[in-house]
Coordinates of C-alpha atoms and ligand atoms in Angstrom, one line a residue:
Chain A
M1432 CA 6.3 161.0 144.3
T1433 CA 8.4 158.3 143.3
A1434 CA 6.9 155.1 141.3
P1435 CA 5.3 152.5 143.8
F1436 CA 7.8 149.4 143.4
L1437 CA 5.1 147.6 145.0
V1438 CA 1.5 147.4 143.8
A1439 CA -1.9 145.3 145.2
R1440 CA -4.9 145.8 143.5
N1441 CA -8.1 144.2 145.3
I1442 CA -6.3 141.2 147.0
A1443 CA -8.5 139.2 148.3
K1444 CA -7.7 135.7 150.7
R1445 CA -9.8 132.7 151.8
F1446 CA -8.8 129.9 154.0
G1447 CA -12.0 127.2 153.5
A1448 CA -15.5 129.6 154.9
L1449 CA -13.1 132.1 156.6
T1450 CA -12.1 135.4 154.5
A1451 CA -8.8 137.1 155.4
L1452 CA -8.9 139.5 153.0
V1453 CA -11.3 141.3 150.6
D1454 CA -9.9 143.8 148.6
V1455 CA -7.0 145.2 149.4
D1456 CA -5.9 148.3 147.7
L1457 CA -2.0 148.7 148.5
E1458 CA 1.4 151.0 146.3
I1459 CA 4.3 150.7 148.4
R1460 CA 7.4 153.3 147.4
P1461 CA 10.9 153.8 148.0
G1462 CA 12.3 155.1 150.5
E1463 CA 9.0 155.0 152.4
V1464 CA 8.0 153.3 156.1
L1465 CA 4.6 152.5 155.7
A1466 CA 2.9 151.0 158.4
L1467 CA 0.3 148.6 158.8
L1468 CA -1.8 148.7 161.7
G1469 CA -4.9 147.1 162.6
D1470 CA -7.2 145.2 165.6
N1471 CA -5.8 141.1 165.8
G1472 CA -7.6 139.1 162.9
A1473 CA -7.5 142.5 160.8
G1474 CA -5.4 140.3 157.9
K1475 CA -2.3 142.3 158.4
S1476 CA 0.3 139.1 159.1
T1477 CA -2.1 137.7 155.8
F1478 CA -1.3 140.2 153.5
I1479 CA 2.2 140.1 154.0
K1480 CA 2.1 136.7 154.0
I1481 CA 0.9 137.3 150.4
L1482 CA 3.2 139.6 149.8
A1483 CA 5.9 136.8 150.5
G1484 CA 4.8 134.7 148.4
A1485 CA 4.0 132.0 150.9
H1486 CA -0.1 132.4 150.2
P1487 CA -1.2 133.0 147.1
P1488 CA -4.3 135.1 146.8
S1489 CA -7.1 134.2 146.0
D1490 CA -8.3 137.5 144.2
G1491 CA -6.4 140.1 142.7
E1492 CA -3.1 140.6 141.8
L1493 CA -0.1 141.8 142.4
L1494 CA 2.2 144.3 140.3
I1495 CA 6.4 144.8 140.8
E1496 CA 7.7 148.0 139.4
G1497 CA 4.7 148.0 137.2
N1498 CA 4.7 144.0 135.8
A1499 CA 2.4 141.4 137.3
V1500 CA 3.9 138.4 139.4
A1501 CA 2.0 135.4 141.2
F1502 CA 5.0 133.9 143.7
A1503 CA 4.7 130.0 143.5
S1504 CA 7.0 130.3 146.8
P1505 CA 9.1 132.8 149.3
K1506 CA 12.1 132.1 147.0
D1507 CA 10.1 134.0 144.1
A1508 CA 8.9 136.9 146.1
A1509 CA 12.9 137.0 147.5
A1510 CA 14.0 136.7 143.7
S1511 CA 11.8 139.5 143.0
G1512 CA 13.6 141.9 145.6
I1513 CA 11.0 141.2 148.6
A1514 CA 12.6 140.3 152.1
T1515 CA 9.8 139.4 154.9
I1516 CA 10.8 139.2 158.4
F1517 CA 8.4 137.0 159.9
Q1518 CA 6.2 137.5 163.1
E1519 CA 7.0 133.9 164.2
L1520 CA 10.0 135.1 162.9
A1521 CA 10.8 132.3 160.7
L1522 CA 14.3 131.6 162.1
S1523 CA 16.2 128.0 162.4
E1524 CA 17.0 128.3 166.0
N1525 CA 19.3 124.5 166.0
L1526 CA 21.0 126.5 163.8
S1527 CA 24.0 129.2 163.0
I1528 CA 23.7 133.3 162.6
A1529 CA 25.3 132.9 159.6
E1530 CA 23.5 129.5 158.8
N1531 CA 20.2 131.8 159.2
V1532 CA 21.7 134.5 157.2
F1533 CA 22.3 132.1 154.5
L1534 CA 19.6 129.8 154.6
G1535 CA 17.9 129.1 151.0
R1536 CA 20.6 130.8 149.1
E1537 CA 24.3 129.5 150.4
L1538 CA 27.2 131.0 149.3
K1539 CA 28.3 127.8 147.7
R1540 CA 31.6 126.5 145.8
S1541 CA 31.4 123.1 143.1
I1542 CA 34.0 120.6 143.8
F1543 CA 33.4 117.8 141.3
G1544 CA 30.0 118.6 141.0
I1545 CA 28.7 119.2 144.1
P1546 CA 28.3 122.1 146.0
F1547 CA 30.1 122.9 149.4
L1548 CA 29.5 125.9 151.7
K1549 CA 31.3 128.2 151.9
R1550 CA 31.1 128.8 155.3
A1551 CA 34.2 131.1 156.1
E1552 CA 33.0 133.3 153.9
M1553 CA 29.4 133.5 155.2
R1554 CA 30.6 133.9 158.3
Q1555 CA 32.6 137.2 157.4
R1556 CA 30.0 138.7 155.3
V1557 CA 27.5 138.1 158.4
D1558 CA 30.1 139.5 160.9
G1559 CA 30.0 142.1 158.6
L1560 CA 26.6 142.8 158.4
L1561 CA 26.2 142.7 162.1
Q1562 CA 28.5 145.4 162.8
E1563 CA 26.8 147.6 160.3
L1564 CA 23.8 147.2 162.2
D1565 CA 25.6 147.9 165.3
A1566 CA 24.2 144.7 167.4
H1567 CA 26.9 142.6 169.4
I1568 CA 26.4 139.1 169.8
S1569 CA 29.0 137.5 171.9
D1570 CA 29.4 133.9 170.0
P1571 CA 28.1 134.0 166.2
E1572 CA 28.6 130.1 166.2
A1573 CA 26.2 129.7 168.7
P1574 CA 22.5 128.5 167.8
V1575 CA 20.5 131.0 167.1
G1576 CA 18.1 129.8 169.5
S1577 CA 20.0 130.6 172.2
L1578 CA 20.0 134.4 171.3
S1579 CA 17.6 137.3 173.0
G1580 CA 15.0 138.9 171.1
G1581 CA 16.5 141.6 169.7
Q1582 CA 19.4 139.5 168.4
R1583 CA 17.1 137.1 166.6
Q1584 CA 15.6 140.0 165.3
A1585 CA 18.7 141.1 164.3
V1586 CA 19.6 138.2 162.6
A1587 CA 16.1 137.9 160.2
I1588 CA 17.1 141.8 159.4
C1589 CA 20.2 140.8 158.5
R1590 CA 19.0 137.9 156.7
A1591 CA 17.0 141.2 154.7
L1592 CA 19.9 142.9 153.8
N1593 CA 22.1 140.0 152.2
L1594 CA 19.4 139.5 150.0
N1595 CA 20.0 143.7 148.2
A1596 CA 16.8 143.6 149.3
K1597 CA 14.0 146.1 147.8
L1598 CA 11.1 145.7 149.8
V1599 CA 11.6 144.6 153.2
I1600 CA 8.3 143.4 155.2
M1601 CA 8.5 143.6 159.0
D1602 CA 5.7 141.7 161.0
E1603 CA 5.8 143.1 164.3
P1604 CA 9.3 143.2 164.9
T1605 CA 9.5 144.9 168.7
A1606 CA 6.6 143.3 170.0
A1607 CA 8.9 140.4 171.6
L1608 CA 11.6 143.4 172.6
A1609 CA 13.1 145.5 175.2
V1610 CA 13.3 149.2 175.0
A1611 CA 16.5 149.9 174.4
E1612 CA 16.5 147.2 171.4
T1613 CA 13.1 148.5 170.2
R1614 CA 15.3 151.7 169.4
K1615 CA 17.8 149.7 167.5
V1616 CA 15.1 148.0 165.4
L1617 CA 13.3 151.2 165.0
A1618 CA 16.6 153.0 164.0
L1619 CA 17.2 150.2 161.5
T1620 CA 13.7 150.6 159.9
R1621 CA 14.8 154.9 159.2
R1622 CA 18.2 153.6 157.6
L1623 CA 16.5 150.6 155.3
A1624 CA 14.3 153.7 154.2
G1625 CA 17.2 155.8 153.7
R1626 CA 19.0 153.8 151.8
G1627 CA 16.0 153.8 149.1
C1628 CA 14.4 150.4 150.3
A1629 CA 10.7 150.5 150.9
V1630 CA 10.0 149.4 154.1
V1631 CA 6.3 147.9 155.7
L1632 CA 5.9 147.4 158.9
I1633 CA 3.1 146.0 161.6
S1634 CA 2.9 147.2 164.9
H1635 CA 0.5 147.5 167.3
N1636 CA 2.3 150.5 168.9
I1637 CA 1.0 153.3 167.9
S1638 CA 3.6 156.3 169.1
E1639 CA 6.2 153.6 167.9
V1640 CA 4.4 154.0 164.3
F1641 CA 4.0 157.3 165.0
E1642 CA 8.4 157.3 165.4
V1643 CA 9.3 156.0 161.9
A1644 CA 6.2 155.5 159.7
D1645 CA 5.8 157.9 156.7
R1646 CA 2.2 156.5 155.8
I1647 CA -0.1 155.2 157.6
V1648 CA -2.4 152.0 156.2
V1649 CA -5.1 150.7 159.1
F1650 CA -7.0 147.1 158.2
R1651 CA -10.1 146.3 159.5
R1652 CA -11.8 143.1 159.5
G1653 CA -10.2 141.9 156.4
R1654 CA -10.2 145.6 154.9
K1655 CA -8.4 148.6 154.1
V1656 CA -10.2 150.8 155.9
A1657 CA -7.9 154.1 155.9
E1658 CA -5.0 155.5 154.6
R1659 CA -3.3 158.8 156.0
L1660 CA 0.1 160.2 155.9
A1661 CA 1.6 159.8 159.2
A1662 CA 2.4 164.1 159.6
E1663 CA -1.5 164.3 158.7
T1664 CA -2.8 162.8 161.3
N1665 CA -2.7 162.0 165.0
H1666 CA -2.7 159.7 167.6
E1667 CA -6.6 159.4 168.1
E1668 CA -7.7 159.5 164.8
V1669 CA -5.3 156.4 164.0
V1670 CA -7.1 154.5 167.3
S1671 CA -10.7 155.7 166.6
L1672 CA -9.9 154.0 162.8
I1673 CA -8.1 150.9 164.3
T1674 CA -11.6 150.1 166.7
G1675 CA -13.7 151.2 163.8
A1676 CA -15.2 154.5 165.8
H1677 CA -14.1 156.7 163.0
P1678 CA -17.2 158.4 160.8
D1679 CA -15.1 157.0 158.1
V1680 CA -14.7 153.4 159.3
R1681 CA -18.8 153.9 160.3
A1682 CA -20.2 154.9 156.8
L1683 CA -17.6 151.9 154.8
E1684 CA -19.5 149.1 157.5
K1685 CA -22.5 150.3 156.3
T1686 CA -22.0 149.9 153.0
N1687 CA -20.5 146.9 153.1
Chain B
M622 CA 14.2 121.5 171.8
N623 CA 17.5 121.2 173.2
V624 CA 20.2 123.9 171.5
V625 CA 23.1 122.4 171.3
R626 CA 25.7 123.2 168.9
Q627 CA 26.4 121.3 166.2
S628 CA 27.1 122.7 163.0
G629 CA 30.9 123.5 163.6
T630 CA 32.2 120.0 164.7
G631 CA 34.6 118.1 163.1
V632 CA 34.3 115.1 161.4
F633 CA 34.6 112.8 164.8
S634 CA 34.6 115.4 167.0
M635 CA 33.3 114.3 170.3
N636 CA 29.9 115.6 172.4
G637 CA 29.6 114.6 176.4
R638 CA 26.6 112.1 174.4
E639 CA 29.0 110.3 172.7
W640 CA 31.9 110.2 175.6
S641 CA 29.5 108.5 177.6
L642 CA 28.7 106.0 175.0
L643 CA 31.6 105.2 174.2
V644 CA 32.3 104.9 178.1
A645 CA 29.4 102.5 177.8
C646 CA 30.7 100.2 175.0
L647 CA 34.2 99.9 177.3
L648 CA 32.1 99.1 180.6
A649 CA 29.4 97.0 179.3
I650 CA 32.8 94.7 177.0
V651 CA 34.6 94.7 181.3
I652 CA 31.6 93.7 182.8
F653 CA 30.8 90.6 179.8
S654 CA 34.0 89.9 179.9
V655 CA 34.5 89.0 183.6
A656 CA 30.7 87.7 183.3
S657 CA 31.7 85.0 180.3
P658 CA 34.6 83.3 179.4
H659 CA 33.5 82.9 175.9
Y660 CA 33.4 86.9 175.8
A661 CA 36.6 87.8 175.6
T662 CA 38.2 86.2 172.6
P663 CA 39.0 88.0 168.9
G664 CA 36.6 85.7 167.3
N665 CA 33.8 87.6 169.4
A666 CA 34.9 90.4 168.7
V667 CA 35.1 90.3 165.1
T668 CA 31.7 88.4 165.5
V669 CA 30.1 91.8 166.9
L670 CA 31.6 94.4 164.6
R671 CA 30.1 91.7 161.4
N672 CA 26.8 91.9 162.9
S673 CA 27.4 96.0 163.5
V674 CA 27.6 96.7 158.9
E675 CA 24.2 96.7 157.8
L676 CA 22.6 98.3 161.4
L677 CA 25.7 101.0 160.7
L678 CA 24.5 101.4 157.2
I679 CA 20.7 101.4 157.7
G680 CA 21.6 103.8 161.3
L681 CA 23.3 106.6 159.3
G682 CA 20.0 107.3 156.8
M683 CA 18.2 106.7 159.8
T684 CA 20.0 109.4 161.1
L685 CA 19.9 112.0 158.2
L686 CA 15.8 110.7 158.8
L687 CA 15.5 111.5 162.1
A688 CA 17.1 114.8 161.5
M689 CA 14.4 115.2 158.8
G690 CA 11.8 115.2 161.4
G691 CA 11.4 112.2 159.7
I692 CA 11.5 108.8 159.9
D693 CA 11.4 104.8 158.2
V694 CA 9.6 102.0 159.9
S695 CA 9.7 99.7 157.3
I696 CA 13.6 100.1 156.8
G697 CA 14.3 96.1 158.0
I698 CA 12.1 95.4 155.6
V699 CA 13.6 96.9 152.3
M700 CA 16.5 95.9 152.8
G701 CA 15.0 92.3 153.0
L702 CA 13.2 93.3 149.1
A703 CA 16.6 94.1 148.0
A704 CA 18.8 90.8 149.6
I705 CA 16.0 89.1 148.1
A706 CA 16.8 90.8 144.6
I707 CA 20.6 90.1 145.3
G708 CA 20.0 86.8 146.6
R709 CA 17.9 85.4 142.6
I710 CA 20.2 87.5 140.7
L711 CA 22.6 85.3 143.1
G712 CA 21.0 81.8 142.8
A713 CA 20.5 82.2 139.4
D714 CA 24.2 82.2 138.5
G715 CA 24.6 86.2 138.1
S716 CA 27.4 88.0 138.3
P717 CA 27.9 88.9 141.8
F718 CA 28.6 92.4 140.3
V719 CA 25.8 92.7 139.1
A720 CA 24.2 91.7 142.5
L721 CA 26.7 94.7 143.8
V722 CA 24.3 96.9 142.1
A723 CA 21.5 95.3 142.3
G724 CA 21.4 95.9 146.5
P725 CA 21.3 100.0 146.1
L726 CA 19.1 99.8 142.7
V727 CA 16.4 98.3 144.2
G728 CA 16.7 100.3 147.9
A729 CA 16.9 103.4 146.1
L730 CA 13.5 102.6 143.7
L731 CA 11.7 101.9 147.6
G732 CA 13.0 104.8 148.8
C733 CA 10.7 106.5 145.7
V734 CA 8.1 105.0 147.1
T735 CA 8.6 106.0 150.0
A736 CA 9.4 109.3 149.4
A737 CA 5.7 109.5 146.7
V738 CA 3.6 108.4 150.0
V739 CA 5.5 110.6 152.7
V740 CA 6.8 113.5 150.9
L741 CA 4.2 113.4 148.1
G742 CA 1.5 111.5 149.0
R743 CA 1.4 114.4 152.8
V744 CA 1.1 111.4 154.5
P745 CA 2.6 111.7 157.9
A746 CA 6.1 109.1 158.0
I747 CA 5.1 107.7 161.2
V748 CA 1.6 106.4 159.4
G749 CA 3.0 106.0 155.8
T750 CA 5.8 103.5 156.5
L751 CA 3.6 101.6 159.2
G752 CA 1.5 100.9 156.0
L753 CA 4.8 100.1 153.6
L754 CA 5.8 98.0 156.7
G755 CA 2.8 95.7 156.0
V756 CA 2.5 95.7 151.8
Y757 CA 6.3 95.1 152.0
R758 CA 5.9 92.1 154.8
T759 CA 3.5 90.5 152.5
A760 CA 5.5 91.6 149.3
V761 CA 8.8 89.5 150.8
F762 CA 6.1 86.5 151.9
V763 CA 5.0 86.4 148.3
L764 CA 8.7 86.6 146.6
L765 CA 9.7 84.0 149.0
G766 CA 6.7 82.0 148.6
G767 CA 7.1 80.7 152.2
Q768 CA 10.2 79.0 151.7
W769 CA 14.1 80.9 152.8
L770 CA 16.2 81.2 149.8
S771 CA 19.2 79.7 150.7
G772 CA 22.4 77.4 149.7
L773 CA 23.8 80.8 147.5
P774 CA 26.8 80.7 145.3
S775 CA 30.1 82.4 147.4
S776 CA 30.6 84.3 144.7
L777 CA 29.2 87.6 146.8
T778 CA 30.8 86.7 149.8
D779 CA 34.2 86.1 148.3
L780 CA 34.0 90.0 146.4
L781 CA 33.2 91.4 149.8
A782 CA 35.8 89.8 152.4
A783 CA 38.5 90.8 150.5
T784 CA 40.7 93.3 151.8
V785 CA 41.7 96.5 150.4
L786 CA 45.2 97.6 151.9
G787 CA 45.1 95.3 154.4
I788 CA 41.4 96.8 155.6
P789 CA 38.0 94.6 155.0
V790 CA 35.5 95.8 152.4
P791 CA 32.8 95.8 154.8
A792 CA 35.1 98.6 157.1
L793 CA 36.0 100.3 154.0
V794 CA 32.2 100.5 152.6
I795 CA 31.1 102.2 156.1
A796 CA 33.9 104.2 156.2
V797 CA 33.2 106.3 153.1
A798 CA 29.8 106.0 153.9
Y799 CA 29.8 108.0 156.9
L800 CA 32.5 110.1 155.3
I801 CA 30.2 110.9 152.8
V802 CA 26.9 111.4 154.1
W803 CA 28.9 113.6 157.3
L804 CA 30.1 115.3 154.3
A805 CA 26.4 116.6 153.1
L806 CA 24.9 116.7 156.7
R807 CA 27.6 119.6 157.3
R808 CA 29.4 121.0 154.1
T809 CA 26.8 121.0 151.6
P810 CA 23.3 123.1 151.4
Y811 CA 21.2 119.7 151.7
G812 CA 22.4 119.4 155.4
L813 CA 21.6 123.1 156.1
H814 CA 18.5 122.6 154.6
L815 CA 17.4 119.1 156.5
L816 CA 18.3 120.2 159.7
A817 CA 15.9 123.4 159.2
I818 CA 12.9 121.3 158.2
G819 CA 13.9 119.2 160.8
N820 CA 14.1 122.3 163.1
S821 CA 10.2 123.7 161.4
E822 CA 9.6 122.3 158.0
E823 CA 7.1 126.0 158.2
K824 CA 10.3 128.0 159.0
A825 CA 12.2 126.2 156.2
R826 CA 9.5 126.5 153.5
L827 CA 9.6 130.6 154.3
S828 CA 13.1 130.5 154.3
G829 CA 13.3 129.6 150.7
I830 CA 14.2 126.0 150.8
P831 CA 12.9 123.3 148.3
V832 CA 11.4 121.3 151.1
I833 CA 9.5 118.4 149.5
K834 CA 13.3 118.5 147.4
V835 CA 14.9 117.7 150.1
R836 CA 12.8 115.5 152.0
F837 CA 12.8 112.9 148.6
L838 CA 15.9 113.0 148.5
T839 CA 16.8 111.9 152.2
F840 CA 14.3 109.1 151.7
V841 CA 16.4 107.6 148.7
I842 CA 19.6 108.3 150.1
S843 CA 18.1 106.0 153.3
G844 CA 17.1 103.8 150.4
V845 CA 20.3 103.2 149.2
L846 CA 22.0 103.4 152.3
T847 CA 19.7 99.7 153.5
G848 CA 20.3 98.1 149.8
I849 CA 24.3 98.4 150.5
A850 CA 23.3 97.0 153.9
A851 CA 21.0 94.4 152.2
T852 CA 24.2 93.4 149.9
F853 CA 26.6 92.5 152.6
Y854 CA 23.7 90.7 154.9
V855 CA 23.5 88.2 151.4
A856 CA 26.9 87.7 151.1
T857 CA 27.3 87.0 154.9
Y858 CA 24.3 84.5 155.9
R859 CA 24.0 83.6 151.9
N860 CA 21.1 83.0 152.6
V861 CA 17.2 84.8 153.1
E862 CA 14.4 84.2 155.4
M863 CA 11.4 84.6 155.9
S864 CA 11.7 87.1 159.5
I865 CA 14.8 89.1 157.6
G866 CA 15.6 92.9 158.6
S867 CA 12.4 92.6 161.5
T868 CA 14.2 93.9 164.0
S869 CA 16.1 96.5 162.2
A870 CA 13.8 99.7 162.0
L871 CA 13.5 99.0 165.8
D872 CA 17.4 98.6 166.3
A873 CA 18.1 101.5 163.9
I874 CA 15.7 104.0 165.9
A875 CA 17.0 103.1 168.9
A876 CA 20.9 103.3 168.2
V877 CA 20.5 106.8 166.5
I878 CA 18.5 108.2 169.2
L879 CA 21.0 106.5 171.8
G880 CA 23.4 108.2 169.5
G881 CA 22.0 112.1 170.5
T882 CA 19.5 112.2 167.0
S883 CA 16.4 113.7 168.4
I884 CA 13.0 112.0 167.9
L885 CA 11.9 115.1 166.8
G886 CA 14.4 116.5 164.3
G887 CA 16.9 119.2 164.2
R888 CA 20.0 117.8 166.1
C889 CA 21.6 114.7 165.1
S890 CA 24.8 112.7 165.6
L891 CA 26.8 110.3 162.8
L892 CA 29.5 109.3 165.5
G893 CA 26.4 109.1 168.1
T894 CA 24.8 107.2 165.5
V895 CA 27.6 104.5 165.1
L896 CA 28.5 104.3 169.0
G897 CA 24.6 103.6 169.4
V898 CA 25.1 100.8 166.9
L899 CA 27.7 99.3 168.9
L900 CA 27.0 99.8 172.3
L901 CA 23.8 97.9 171.0
R902 CA 25.2 95.0 169.1
I903 CA 27.8 95.2 172.1
L904 CA 24.5 94.2 174.5
Q905 CA 23.0 92.0 172.7
N906 CA 26.3 89.5 171.9
G907 CA 27.0 90.0 175.6
L908 CA 23.3 88.7 177.2
L909 CA 23.3 85.9 174.6
L910 CA 26.7 85.3 175.6
I911 CA 26.1 85.1 179.2
G912 CA 22.8 82.6 178.9
V913 CA 19.8 84.9 177.8
P914 CA 18.2 84.0 175.4
S915 CA 18.0 86.4 171.8
L916 CA 13.9 86.3 172.5
W917 CA 14.7 89.3 174.9
Q918 CA 16.9 91.4 172.8
P919 CA 13.7 93.8 171.1
V920 CA 12.9 93.4 175.4
V921 CA 16.6 95.6 175.4
T922 CA 16.1 97.6 172.3
G923 CA 12.7 98.7 173.4
V924 CA 13.9 99.5 177.2
L925 CA 16.9 101.6 175.6
I926 CA 14.6 103.7 173.5
I927 CA 11.8 104.6 176.5
G928 CA 15.1 105.1 179.2
V929 CA 16.3 107.4 176.3
L930 CA 13.5 109.5 175.9
G931 CA 12.5 109.7 179.0
F932 CA 15.9 111.1 180.4
E933 CA 16.2 113.8 177.7
A934 CA 11.9 114.0 177.8
V935 CA 13.1 115.1 181.7
S936 CA 15.9 117.0 180.9
N937 CA 14.7 119.5 178.7
R938 CA 11.9 120.2 180.8
L939 CA 13.6 123.2 182.3
P940 CA 15.5 124.4 178.9
L941 CA 12.1 123.7 177.3
T942 CA 10.3 126.5 179.6
R943 CA 13.3 128.8 179.3
F944 CA 13.1 128.8 175.1
Q945 CA 9.5 129.5 175.6
R946 CA 9.9 132.3 177.7
A947 CA 12.5 133.4 174.6
R948 CA 9.7 133.2 172.3
A949 CA 6.9 134.5 173.6
Ligands
ADP2936 N1 -3.1 129.6 157.5 C1 -4.4 129.9 158.1 N2 -5.9 129.2 157.8 C2 -6.9 129.6 158.2 N3 -6.9 130.4 158.8 C3 -6.0 131.5 159.0 C4 -4.7 131.4 159.1 N4 -4.0 132.5 158.5 C5 -5.0 133.5 159.1 N5 -5.8 133.0 159.5 C6 -7.0 133.9 159.5 O1 -7.2 135.0 158.7 C7 -7.6 135.7 160.0 C8 -6.2 137.0 159.3 O2 -5.4 136.5 160.6 P1 -3.9 137.6 160.5 O3 -4.0 137.9 158.9 O4 -3.0 137.0 161.2 O5 -4.6 139.1 161.1 P2 -3.2 140.3 161.6 O6 -1.7 139.6 161.5 O7 -4.0 141.0 161.6 O8 -3.9 139.6 163.8 C9 -8.0 135.4 161.3 O9 -9.2 135.2 161.4 C10 -6.9 134.4 161.4 O10 -7.6 133.0 161.9
MG2937 MG1 -0.3 139.1 162.9

């Protein structure tokens, strides 16, 4: 088994009086698609926001390739090779595809000490990435707000690819997509893992998860209640883990 | 939000809104020329342009602020404070060159104060600058001691009345300011970051944009432009009165919105702002010449703001729902 890219230990997150996460331990390995499952409000989005540097954890630690890290901002997480595609996508609807893909780390040339955008070069790189993803967008200069859900997802994935991320986190990437677009995004997920990327996928669609995931982790009420290899579990068991009907979860919830 | 292509545009490329503004300006000129024999004179054209100088400079800064989802309703009094500094220097027979530096410097400092309150203090821009407006009003009163600063020497006036290659200095300064702001907005990472923040501050933060730095800088830029406006103000009128700048914020916001910049942020047009300022000044001047008391000027401005925003609210309703569906 390869060494984990990222280790989370005893992660907790409180928002005021509300406890969104308690004691989460997790390992994420390169080349592996890890699915995070759980009911609404289970804490999945909160957990990945901590990995993404968008929220500091209230407790616990993160290790990347064995070294403890503390992210002060999404920029820090990005610098450590973590790219996150948030549920709300975090794209700027008023900007073009290329501008979105490079937003926050633009290609620039310095003229008299002033950074000017290398617009043509950014555009070229993004055209290449879109082609690689087999995403067809008729007008690449159009504002992202005018694109379809799947096209926006492709833009967000381009952003991650462009970062040369070692860990790509996707929060419900297929939730708003039509069937054909969902297929493309799932294929993309496997392709990312095939490149040696670690992938964390949040999804509500269990069949979809079985299609792409190597490992399945279930969150419930802010706790990680189960971890299974996809090959060693099945649809029914996963459902009972999510709903809390599974004996393991019952036992766990009784002790807490 | 209205999804409008914006970033590929050239320095002077025009969209529908800008063409309509140009037509409105020309139409107003034709109507006023017919209505008043004093209107269509070279002297009056110079007056209108002259009266537009400060507002053009303040408007460029206000465009950036609104595009970022910010606003500054204290901007007119900021110009007043900078003007007092310039007036004091001139009044003490100081060098006009020192006065030239004082305006932008005071503007920058006050921009820092505004940014400290709004950006660092996390007070919503409309509330924070409204509070500063109250403070600065009193500051102007105290500094002027209830009296006008008047009869200032003409040294600064002479300096700025010069022409370079036949172009008047104010026109040159505005052209250079426009070009710099345009380049910053459309050709540097700063401009992209500003528009992203205007679209959604949270998304901008998640994208790794230094939100605080960009917002702070923008308030400072607006302050500097306002300081330059103060310089032209003092050079032109050679006095600073108690009511200085009392309508500038309203006028600037009106012109900027008229020009197609979104009050909600994320979309702006510098050329639209220029045309908006010109239309506003043409209307104000024309109404005055056909005998409407100047008391009514803010009414015209206010009606324009409400009219444009009302029109946009109605015409945006359709794209908005489609947008929400696409996001759901
Ligand atoms: N920024 C926040 N402030 C306060 N509470 C939050 C915040 N983000 C999430 N929560 C709360 O934390 C809990 C977990 O939410 P979330 O991580 O979004 O769950 P999931 O993604 O699994 O549906 C919920 O009760 C949610 O209301
Ligand atoms: Mg969620």
